[in-house]
Short mmCIF file of C-alpha atoms and ligand atoms in Angstrom, two decimals:
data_model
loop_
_atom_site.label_atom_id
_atom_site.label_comp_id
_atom_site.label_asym_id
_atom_site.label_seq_id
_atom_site.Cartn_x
_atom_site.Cartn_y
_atom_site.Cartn_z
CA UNK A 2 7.74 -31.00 -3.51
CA UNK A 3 10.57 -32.87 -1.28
CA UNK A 4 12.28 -30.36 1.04
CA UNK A 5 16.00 -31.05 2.09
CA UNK A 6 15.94 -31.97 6.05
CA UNK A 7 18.26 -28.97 6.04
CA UNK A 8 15.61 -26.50 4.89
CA UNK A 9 13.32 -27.59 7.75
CA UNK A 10 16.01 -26.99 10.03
CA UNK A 11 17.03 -23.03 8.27
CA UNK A 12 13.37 -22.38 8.51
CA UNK A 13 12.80 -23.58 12.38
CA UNK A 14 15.86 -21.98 13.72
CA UNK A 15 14.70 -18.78 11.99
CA UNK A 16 10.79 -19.50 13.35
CA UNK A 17 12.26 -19.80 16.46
CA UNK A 18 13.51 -16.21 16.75
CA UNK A 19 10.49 -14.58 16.06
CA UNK A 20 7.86 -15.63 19.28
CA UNK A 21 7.89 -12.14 20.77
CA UNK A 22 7.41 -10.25 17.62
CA UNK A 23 4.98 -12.10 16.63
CA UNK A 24 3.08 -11.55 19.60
CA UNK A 25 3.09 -8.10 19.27
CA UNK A 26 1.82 -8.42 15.94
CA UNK A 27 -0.96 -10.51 16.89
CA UNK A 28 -2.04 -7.87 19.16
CA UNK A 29 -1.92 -5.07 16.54
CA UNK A 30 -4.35 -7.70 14.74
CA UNK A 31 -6.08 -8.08 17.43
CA UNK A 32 -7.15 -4.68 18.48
CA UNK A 33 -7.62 -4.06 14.50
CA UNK A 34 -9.94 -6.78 14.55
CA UNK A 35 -11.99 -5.13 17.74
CA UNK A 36 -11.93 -1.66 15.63
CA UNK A 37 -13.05 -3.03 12.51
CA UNK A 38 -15.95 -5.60 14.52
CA UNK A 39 -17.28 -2.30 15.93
CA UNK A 40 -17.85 -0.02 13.26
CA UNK A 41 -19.46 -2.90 11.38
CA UNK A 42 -21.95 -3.22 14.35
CA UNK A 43 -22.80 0.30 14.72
CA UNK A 44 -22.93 0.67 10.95
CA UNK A 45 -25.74 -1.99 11.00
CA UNK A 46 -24.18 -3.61 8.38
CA UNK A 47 -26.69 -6.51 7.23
CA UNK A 48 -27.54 -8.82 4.16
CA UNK A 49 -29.13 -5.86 2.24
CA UNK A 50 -26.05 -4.10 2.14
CA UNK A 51 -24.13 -7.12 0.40
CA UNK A 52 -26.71 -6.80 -3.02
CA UNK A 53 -26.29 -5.60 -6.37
CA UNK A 54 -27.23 -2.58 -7.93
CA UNK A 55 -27.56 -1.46 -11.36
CA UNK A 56 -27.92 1.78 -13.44
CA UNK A 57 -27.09 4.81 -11.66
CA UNK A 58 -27.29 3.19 -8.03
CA UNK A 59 -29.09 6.19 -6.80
CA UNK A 60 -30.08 5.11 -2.87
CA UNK A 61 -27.27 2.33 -3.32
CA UNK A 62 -27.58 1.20 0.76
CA UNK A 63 -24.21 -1.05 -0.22
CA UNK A 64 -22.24 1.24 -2.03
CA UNK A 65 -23.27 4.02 0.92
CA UNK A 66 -22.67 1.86 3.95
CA UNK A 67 -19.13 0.66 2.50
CA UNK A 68 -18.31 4.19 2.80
CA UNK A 69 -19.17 5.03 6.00
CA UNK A 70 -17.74 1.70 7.38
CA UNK A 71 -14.26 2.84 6.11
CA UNK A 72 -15.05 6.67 6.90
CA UNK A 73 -15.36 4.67 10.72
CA UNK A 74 -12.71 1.95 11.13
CA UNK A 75 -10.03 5.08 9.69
CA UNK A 76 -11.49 7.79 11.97
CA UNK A 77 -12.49 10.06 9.10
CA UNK A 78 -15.24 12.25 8.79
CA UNK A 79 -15.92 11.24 5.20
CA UNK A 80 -14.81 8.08 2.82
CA UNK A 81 -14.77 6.93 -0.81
CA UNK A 82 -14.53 3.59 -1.07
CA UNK A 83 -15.61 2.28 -4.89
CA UNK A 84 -15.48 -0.89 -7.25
CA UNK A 85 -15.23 1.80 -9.60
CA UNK A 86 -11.83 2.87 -8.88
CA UNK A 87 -9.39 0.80 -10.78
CA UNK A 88 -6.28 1.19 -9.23
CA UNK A 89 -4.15 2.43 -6.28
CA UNK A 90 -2.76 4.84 -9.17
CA UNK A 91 -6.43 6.01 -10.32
CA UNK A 92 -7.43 6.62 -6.78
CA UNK A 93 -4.41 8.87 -5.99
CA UNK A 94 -5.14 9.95 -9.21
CA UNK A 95 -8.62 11.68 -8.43
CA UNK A 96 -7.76 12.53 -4.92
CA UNK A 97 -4.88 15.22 -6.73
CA UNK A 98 -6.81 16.35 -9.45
CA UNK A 99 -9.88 16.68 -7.03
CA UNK A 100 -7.81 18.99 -5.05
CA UNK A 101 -5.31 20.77 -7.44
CA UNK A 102 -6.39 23.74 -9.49
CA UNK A 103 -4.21 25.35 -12.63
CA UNK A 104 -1.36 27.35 -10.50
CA UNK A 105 -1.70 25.80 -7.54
CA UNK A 106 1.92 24.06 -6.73
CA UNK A 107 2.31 20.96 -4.87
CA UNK A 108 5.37 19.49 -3.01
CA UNK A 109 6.29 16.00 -2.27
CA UNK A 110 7.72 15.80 1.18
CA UNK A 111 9.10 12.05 0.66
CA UNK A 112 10.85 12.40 -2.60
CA UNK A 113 9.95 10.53 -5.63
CA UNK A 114 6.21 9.81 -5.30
CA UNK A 115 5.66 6.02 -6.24
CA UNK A 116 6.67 5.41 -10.11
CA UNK A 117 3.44 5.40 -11.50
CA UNK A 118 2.42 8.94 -9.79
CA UNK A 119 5.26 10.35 -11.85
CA UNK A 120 3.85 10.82 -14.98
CA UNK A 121 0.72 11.91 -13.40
CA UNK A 122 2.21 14.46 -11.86
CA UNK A 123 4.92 15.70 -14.18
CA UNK A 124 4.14 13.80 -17.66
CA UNK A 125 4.14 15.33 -20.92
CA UNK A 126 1.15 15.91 -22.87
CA UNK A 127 -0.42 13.17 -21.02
CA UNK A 128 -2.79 14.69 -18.74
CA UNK A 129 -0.54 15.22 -16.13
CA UNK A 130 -1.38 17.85 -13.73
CA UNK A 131 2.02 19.96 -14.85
CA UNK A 132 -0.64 19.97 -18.95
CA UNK A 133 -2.72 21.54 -16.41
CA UNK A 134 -0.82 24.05 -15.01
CA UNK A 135 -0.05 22.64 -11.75
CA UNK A 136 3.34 22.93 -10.82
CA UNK A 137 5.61 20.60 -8.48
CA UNK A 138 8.53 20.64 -5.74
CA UNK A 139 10.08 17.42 -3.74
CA UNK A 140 12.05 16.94 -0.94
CA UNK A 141 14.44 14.29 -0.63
CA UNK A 142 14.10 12.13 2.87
CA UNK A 143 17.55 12.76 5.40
CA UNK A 144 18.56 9.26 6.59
CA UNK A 145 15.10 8.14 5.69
CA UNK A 146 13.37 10.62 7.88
CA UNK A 147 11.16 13.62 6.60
CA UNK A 148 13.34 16.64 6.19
CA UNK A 149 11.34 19.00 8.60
CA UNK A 150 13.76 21.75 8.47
CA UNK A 151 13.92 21.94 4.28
CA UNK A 152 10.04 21.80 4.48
CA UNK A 153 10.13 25.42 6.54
CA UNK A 154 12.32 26.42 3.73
CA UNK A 155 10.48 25.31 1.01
CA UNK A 156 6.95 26.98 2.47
CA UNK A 157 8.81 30.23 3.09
CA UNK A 158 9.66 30.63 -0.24
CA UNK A 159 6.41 29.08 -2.10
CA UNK A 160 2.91 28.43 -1.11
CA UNK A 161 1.79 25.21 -1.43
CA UNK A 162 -2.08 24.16 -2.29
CA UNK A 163 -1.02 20.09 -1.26
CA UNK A 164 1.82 18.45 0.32
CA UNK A 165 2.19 14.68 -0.42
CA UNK A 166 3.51 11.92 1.94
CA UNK A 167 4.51 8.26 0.50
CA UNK A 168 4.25 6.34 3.68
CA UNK A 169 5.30 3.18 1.91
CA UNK A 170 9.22 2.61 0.82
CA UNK A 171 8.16 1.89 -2.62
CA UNK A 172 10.49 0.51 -4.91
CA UNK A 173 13.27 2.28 -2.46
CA UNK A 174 15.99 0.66 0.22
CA UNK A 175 14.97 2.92 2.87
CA UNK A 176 12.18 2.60 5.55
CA UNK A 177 8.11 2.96 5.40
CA UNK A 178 7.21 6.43 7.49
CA UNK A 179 5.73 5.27 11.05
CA UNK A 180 2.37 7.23 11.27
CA UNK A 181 3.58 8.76 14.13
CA UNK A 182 6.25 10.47 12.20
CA UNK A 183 3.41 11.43 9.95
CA UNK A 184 1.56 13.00 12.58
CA UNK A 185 4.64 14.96 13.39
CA UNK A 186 4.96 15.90 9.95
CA UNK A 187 1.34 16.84 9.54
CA UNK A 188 1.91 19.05 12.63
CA UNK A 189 4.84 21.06 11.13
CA UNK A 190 2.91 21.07 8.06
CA UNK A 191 -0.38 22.63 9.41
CA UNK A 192 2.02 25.49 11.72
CA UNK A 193 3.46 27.10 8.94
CA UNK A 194 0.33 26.65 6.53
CA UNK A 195 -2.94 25.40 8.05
CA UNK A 196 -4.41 25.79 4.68
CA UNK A 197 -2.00 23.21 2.89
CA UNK A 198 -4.16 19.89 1.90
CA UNK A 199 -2.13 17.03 3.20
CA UNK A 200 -2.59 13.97 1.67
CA UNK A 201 -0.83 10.64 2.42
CA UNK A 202 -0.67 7.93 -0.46
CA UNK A 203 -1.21 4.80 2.42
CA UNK A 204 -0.82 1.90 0.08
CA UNK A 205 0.93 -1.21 1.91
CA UNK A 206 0.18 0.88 5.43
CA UNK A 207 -3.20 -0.05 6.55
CA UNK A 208 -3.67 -2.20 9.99
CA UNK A 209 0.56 -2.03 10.02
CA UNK A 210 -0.43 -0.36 13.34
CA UNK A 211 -3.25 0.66 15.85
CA UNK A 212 -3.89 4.17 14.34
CA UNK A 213 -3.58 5.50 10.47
CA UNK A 214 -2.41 8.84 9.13
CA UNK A 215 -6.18 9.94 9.29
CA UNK A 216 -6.15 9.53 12.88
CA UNK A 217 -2.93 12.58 12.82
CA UNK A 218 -4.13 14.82 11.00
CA UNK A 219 -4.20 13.55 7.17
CA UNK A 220 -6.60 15.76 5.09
CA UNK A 221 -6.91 12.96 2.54
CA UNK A 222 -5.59 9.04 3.14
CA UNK A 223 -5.75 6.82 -0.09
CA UNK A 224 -5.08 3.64 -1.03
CA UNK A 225 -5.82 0.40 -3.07
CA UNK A 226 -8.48 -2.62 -2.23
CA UNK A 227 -6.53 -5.02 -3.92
CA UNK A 228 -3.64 -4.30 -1.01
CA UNK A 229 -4.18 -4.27 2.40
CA UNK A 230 -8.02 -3.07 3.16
CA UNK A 231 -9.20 -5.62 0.73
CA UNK A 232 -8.53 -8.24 2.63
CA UNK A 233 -7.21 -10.45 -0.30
CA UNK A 234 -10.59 -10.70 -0.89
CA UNK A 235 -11.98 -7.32 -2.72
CA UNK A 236 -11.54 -8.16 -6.65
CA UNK A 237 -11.20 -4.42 -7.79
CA UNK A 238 -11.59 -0.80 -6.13
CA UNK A 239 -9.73 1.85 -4.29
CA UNK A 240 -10.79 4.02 -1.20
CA UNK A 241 -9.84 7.52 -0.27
CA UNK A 242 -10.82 8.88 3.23
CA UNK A 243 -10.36 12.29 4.92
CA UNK A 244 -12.27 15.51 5.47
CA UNK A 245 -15.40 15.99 4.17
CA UNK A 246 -14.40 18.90 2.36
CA UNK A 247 -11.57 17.14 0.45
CA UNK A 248 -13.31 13.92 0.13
CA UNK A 249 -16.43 15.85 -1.61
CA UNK A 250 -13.96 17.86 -4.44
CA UNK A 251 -12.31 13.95 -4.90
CA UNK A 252 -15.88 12.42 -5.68
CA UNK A 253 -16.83 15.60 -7.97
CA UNK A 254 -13.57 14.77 -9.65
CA UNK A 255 -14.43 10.53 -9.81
CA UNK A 256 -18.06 10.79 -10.94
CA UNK A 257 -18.94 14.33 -12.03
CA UNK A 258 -19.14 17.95 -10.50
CA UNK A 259 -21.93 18.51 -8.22
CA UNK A 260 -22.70 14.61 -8.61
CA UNK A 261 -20.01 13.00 -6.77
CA UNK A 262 -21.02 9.72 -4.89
CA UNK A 263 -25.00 9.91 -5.44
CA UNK A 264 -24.50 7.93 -8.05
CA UNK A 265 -22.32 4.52 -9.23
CA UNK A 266 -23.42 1.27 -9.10
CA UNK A 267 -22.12 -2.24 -8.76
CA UNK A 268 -23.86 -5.43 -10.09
CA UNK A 269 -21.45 -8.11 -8.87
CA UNK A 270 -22.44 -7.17 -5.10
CA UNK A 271 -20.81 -6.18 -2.82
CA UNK A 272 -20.04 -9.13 -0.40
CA UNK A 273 -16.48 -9.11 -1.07
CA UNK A 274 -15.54 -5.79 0.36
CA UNK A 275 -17.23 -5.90 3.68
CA UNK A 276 -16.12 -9.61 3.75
CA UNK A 277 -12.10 -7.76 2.91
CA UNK A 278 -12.24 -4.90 5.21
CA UNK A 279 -13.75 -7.40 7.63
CA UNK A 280 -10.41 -9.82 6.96
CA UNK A 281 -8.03 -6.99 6.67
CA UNK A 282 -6.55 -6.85 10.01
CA UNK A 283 -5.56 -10.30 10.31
CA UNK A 284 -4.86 -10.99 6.59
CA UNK A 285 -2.29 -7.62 6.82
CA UNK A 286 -0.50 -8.73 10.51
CA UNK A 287 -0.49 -12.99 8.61
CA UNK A 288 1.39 -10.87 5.53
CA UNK A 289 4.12 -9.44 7.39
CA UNK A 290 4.35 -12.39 9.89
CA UNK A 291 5.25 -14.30 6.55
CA UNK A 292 7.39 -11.54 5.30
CA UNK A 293 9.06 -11.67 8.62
CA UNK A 294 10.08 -15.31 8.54
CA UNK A 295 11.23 -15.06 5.46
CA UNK A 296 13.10 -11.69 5.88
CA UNK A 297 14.63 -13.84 9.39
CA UNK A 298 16.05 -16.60 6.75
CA UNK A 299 17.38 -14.38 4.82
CA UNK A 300 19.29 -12.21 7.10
CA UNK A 301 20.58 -15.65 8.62
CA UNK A 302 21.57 -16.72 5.67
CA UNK A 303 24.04 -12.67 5.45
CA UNK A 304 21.61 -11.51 3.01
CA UNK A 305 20.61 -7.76 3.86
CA UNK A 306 16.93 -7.16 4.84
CA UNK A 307 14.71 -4.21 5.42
CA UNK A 308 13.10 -3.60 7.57
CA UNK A 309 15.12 -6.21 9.71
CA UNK A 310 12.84 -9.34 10.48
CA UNK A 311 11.90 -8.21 14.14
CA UNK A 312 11.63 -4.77 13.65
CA UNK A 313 8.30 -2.70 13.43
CA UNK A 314 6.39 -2.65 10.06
CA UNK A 315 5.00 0.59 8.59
CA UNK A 316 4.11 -0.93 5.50
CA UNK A 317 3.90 -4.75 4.32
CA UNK A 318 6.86 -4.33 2.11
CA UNK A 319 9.93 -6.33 2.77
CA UNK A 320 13.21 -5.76 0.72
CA UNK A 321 16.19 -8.57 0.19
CA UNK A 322 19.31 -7.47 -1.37
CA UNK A 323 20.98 -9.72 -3.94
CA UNK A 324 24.41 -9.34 -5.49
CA UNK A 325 23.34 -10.27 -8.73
CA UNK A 326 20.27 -9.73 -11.23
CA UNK A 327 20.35 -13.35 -11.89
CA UNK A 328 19.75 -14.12 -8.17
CA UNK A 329 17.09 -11.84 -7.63
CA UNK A 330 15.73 -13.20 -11.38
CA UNK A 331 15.68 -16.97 -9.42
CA UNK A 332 14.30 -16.05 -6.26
CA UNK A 333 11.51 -13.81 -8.32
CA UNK A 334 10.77 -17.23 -9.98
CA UNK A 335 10.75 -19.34 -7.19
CA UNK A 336 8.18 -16.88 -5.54
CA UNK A 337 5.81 -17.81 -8.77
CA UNK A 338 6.69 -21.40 -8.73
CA UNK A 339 5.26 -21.36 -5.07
CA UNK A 340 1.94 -19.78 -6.08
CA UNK A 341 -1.63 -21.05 -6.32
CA UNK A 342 -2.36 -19.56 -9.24
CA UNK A 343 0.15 -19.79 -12.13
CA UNK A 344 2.17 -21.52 -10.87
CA UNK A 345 3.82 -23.25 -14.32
CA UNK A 346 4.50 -19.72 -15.67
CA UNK A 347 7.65 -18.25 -15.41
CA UNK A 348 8.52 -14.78 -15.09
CA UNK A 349 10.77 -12.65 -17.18
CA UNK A 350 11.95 -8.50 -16.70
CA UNK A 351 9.69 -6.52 -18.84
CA UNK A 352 8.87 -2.78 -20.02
CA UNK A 353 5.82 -1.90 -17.53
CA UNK A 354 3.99 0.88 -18.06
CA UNK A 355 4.60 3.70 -15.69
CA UNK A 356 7.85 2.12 -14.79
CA UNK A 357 11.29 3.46 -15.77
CA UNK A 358 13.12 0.58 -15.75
CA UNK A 359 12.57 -3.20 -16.75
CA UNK A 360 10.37 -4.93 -13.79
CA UNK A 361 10.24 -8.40 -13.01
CA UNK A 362 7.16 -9.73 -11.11
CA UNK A 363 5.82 -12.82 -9.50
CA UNK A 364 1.97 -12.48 -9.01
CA UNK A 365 0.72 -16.25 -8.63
CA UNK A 366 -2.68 -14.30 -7.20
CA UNK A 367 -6.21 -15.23 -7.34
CA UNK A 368 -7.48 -11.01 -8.26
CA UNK A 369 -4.76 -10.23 -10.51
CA UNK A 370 -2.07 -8.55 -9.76
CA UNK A 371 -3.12 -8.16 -5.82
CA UNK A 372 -0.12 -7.42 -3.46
CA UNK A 373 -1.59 -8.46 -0.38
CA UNK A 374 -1.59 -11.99 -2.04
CA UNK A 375 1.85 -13.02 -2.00
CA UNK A 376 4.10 -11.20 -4.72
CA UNK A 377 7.20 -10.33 -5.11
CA UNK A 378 8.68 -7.17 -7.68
CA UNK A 379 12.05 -5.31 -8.67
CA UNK A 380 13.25 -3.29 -11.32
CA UNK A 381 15.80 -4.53 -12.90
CA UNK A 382 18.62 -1.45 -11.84
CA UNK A 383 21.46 -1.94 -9.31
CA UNK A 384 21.54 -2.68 -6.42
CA UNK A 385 19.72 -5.70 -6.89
CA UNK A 386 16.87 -5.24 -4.51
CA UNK A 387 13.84 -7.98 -4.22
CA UNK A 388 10.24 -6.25 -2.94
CA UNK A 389 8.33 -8.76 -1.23
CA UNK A 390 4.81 -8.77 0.11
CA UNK A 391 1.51 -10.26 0.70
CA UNK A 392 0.42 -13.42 1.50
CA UNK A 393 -2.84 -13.87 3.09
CA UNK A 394 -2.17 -16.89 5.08
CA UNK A 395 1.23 -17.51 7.39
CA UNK A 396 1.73 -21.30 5.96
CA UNK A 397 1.71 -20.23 2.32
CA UNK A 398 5.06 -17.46 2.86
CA UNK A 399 6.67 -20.22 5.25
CA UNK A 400 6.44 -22.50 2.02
CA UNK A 401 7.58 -20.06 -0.54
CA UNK A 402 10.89 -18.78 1.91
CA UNK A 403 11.64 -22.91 1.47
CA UNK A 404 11.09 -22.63 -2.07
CA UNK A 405 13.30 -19.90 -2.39
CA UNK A 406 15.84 -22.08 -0.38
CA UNK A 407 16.09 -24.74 -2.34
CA UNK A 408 16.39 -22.43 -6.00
CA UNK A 409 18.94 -20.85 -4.34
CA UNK A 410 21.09 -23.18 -2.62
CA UNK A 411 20.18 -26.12 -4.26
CA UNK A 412 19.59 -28.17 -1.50
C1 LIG B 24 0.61 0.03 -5.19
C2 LIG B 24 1.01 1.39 -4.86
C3 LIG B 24 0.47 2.48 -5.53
C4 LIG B 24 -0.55 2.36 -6.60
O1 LIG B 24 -0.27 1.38 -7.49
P1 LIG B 24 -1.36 0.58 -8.33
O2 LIG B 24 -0.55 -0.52 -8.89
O3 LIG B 24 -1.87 1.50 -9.35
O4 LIG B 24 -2.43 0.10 -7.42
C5 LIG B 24 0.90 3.74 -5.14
N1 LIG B 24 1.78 3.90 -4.16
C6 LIG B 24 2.31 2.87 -3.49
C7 LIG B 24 3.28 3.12 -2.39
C8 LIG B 24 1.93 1.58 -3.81
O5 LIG B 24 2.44 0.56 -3.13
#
């Protein structure tokens, strides 16, 4: 691929305005890195704990270790972190149906959970927790912030056995939750109820900053190994860490009552998770370091961007607005056509299951469909907004912005 002189020069001038926040970015890496190094050092973690297993994985040193290495690095007193999980979706999944009981209500405190938690929560003759008697309430966000005055209403008039925080923006134009607001939140939370469960879905948040919603408060923390905590290098899995309490009703729920995480095996090994967690600071921080050089060209070039290229990151996410599908369609494509895997296919909106409206997706990724590889989503619904994210190495987003550039502008 021949780039125009001209993109060089877009790209550079962009680069150039980015030095200081990318040294403060290095340094969330950094002392990431140093948190992560030292709970694999006083887990012990050696060979042994890399093998396979089989069968019922009874004594399963990996599977075990893995779990208190995350329970560690997230300051938790308790972690599940399993091969066996298959989703983001499935781990949030367990983590409410390991806490919710039939008339217990729950009450979403960030509006619209993620698309794919809807129908979990409020299908029809699906499952859902609402088959099971659960009922649910949501809060809309004010100006993108936690509504902390509607949440005393809401608890004065109901009480509620969970309350649910989407750190992440989703598929939303509106900012990720800082997990300092979180602990804020939690705090309210925990004054007018301490009994309330509080559980944060942290997909797209881990290593975004020095300290995660465990370390304020969070009963239960959950997210996905093929995001963030994986490294880009975890094929499969999901983790959920918190209290031991909460953590023990969510493996009951996984494996089986009274069974929880004695047993589950893995017999591919489990190299590539300690090897992901062990990556995850750096491969998060080279994600949105990307993300921000290509959110910079962008803004230059009057697109709208969020969050703005130098701000802080509370999740990996960033979102371009386009004025037209057929834009955001191209620059979708040129995201695939600038993949390592893939990269002769292109994409097309399509139905999705547990999305509402058409999606379009690149996902040029080596585990498929892994968002902290570089990727790049929408539903197809005005305004025309592109999600971007991933990319474990800096170079590769630098040389997808300029493929974007020349789709675009046809230079
Ligand atoms: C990815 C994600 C999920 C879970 O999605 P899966 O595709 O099932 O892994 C949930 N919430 C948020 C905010 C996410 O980004």
């Amino acid at each position: 691929m021949d780039f125009n002189q001209k993109i060089y020069d877009i790209v550079a001038t962009a680069e150039s305005k980015l030095t200081a926040h990318f040294t403060s970015l290095n340094n969330v890496a950094f002392l990431n890195q140093k948190k992560v190094l030292e709970a694999f050092q006083s887990n012990n973690v050696a060979s042994r704990h890399m093998s396979q297993t089989s069968g019922y994985g009874y004594d399963d040193i990996g599977r075990d270790t893995l779990c208190k290495l995350f329970a560690d690095i997230f300051h938790a007193e308790k972690a599940i972190v399993s091969p066996l999980i298959a989703s983001g979706t499935h781990a949030l999944t367990v983590a409410l149906f390991g806490v919710l009981r039939p008339n217990d209500k729950m009450i979403s405190i960030t509006g619209a959970p993620y698309d794919t938690l809807r129908s979990v929560i409020y299908g029809d003759n699906i499952g859902s927790l609402k088959d099971f008697g659960v009922e649910y309430d949501q809060i809309e966000l004010k100006d993108s912030k936690v509504d902390l005055h509607a949440i005393t209403e809401a608890f004065s008039k109901s009480k509620y056995k969970l309350a649910f925080i989407g750190r992440s923006r989703g598929y939303e134009w509106r900012d990720a939750l800082s997990v300092e607001e979180i602990g804020i939140v939690i705090k309210h939370i925990k004054k007018i109820d301490p009994d309330t469960v509080v559980m944060v879905d942290n997909c797209y948040g881990e290593f975004m900053d020095i300290v995660e919603p465990t370390d304020v408060g969070a009963d239960l923390m959950v997210g996905s190994l093929i995001k963030n905590p994986g490294g880009g290098i975890a094929p499969t899995g999901g983790y959920i860490a918190g209290s031991t309490k909460w953590v023990d009703q969510v493996a009951y729920r996984l494996i089986a009552p009274s069974i929880g995480m004695e047993v589950g095996s893995y017999a591919a090994g489990y190299m590539q998770f300690y090897q992901g967690i062990f990556l995850a600071p750096t491969t998060a921080i080279n994600a949105v370091k990307g993300s921000a050089l290509m959110g910079q060209v962008f803004a230059d070039l009057g697109y709208e961007v969020m969050p703005a290229p130098t701000a802080n990151c509370n999740d990996i996410i960033r979102s371009i607005k386009f004025d037209t599908s057929e834009k955001l369609i191209k620059f979708i494509q040129s995201i695939q056509k600038a993949s390592p895997v893939d990269s002769n296919v292109m994409p097309i909106p399509w139905a999705m299951p547990g999305y509402d409206s058409e999606v379009i997706m690149a996902a040029g990724t080596f585990v498929q469909g892994a968002s902290i590889e570089l990727s790049a989503d929408s539903p197809i619904r005005e305004p025309y907004i592109a999600y971007v994210q991933g990319g474990v190495t800096y170079e590769h987003v630098k040389l997808a912005t300029m493929y974007c550039l020349q789709d675009l502008l046809n230079l």
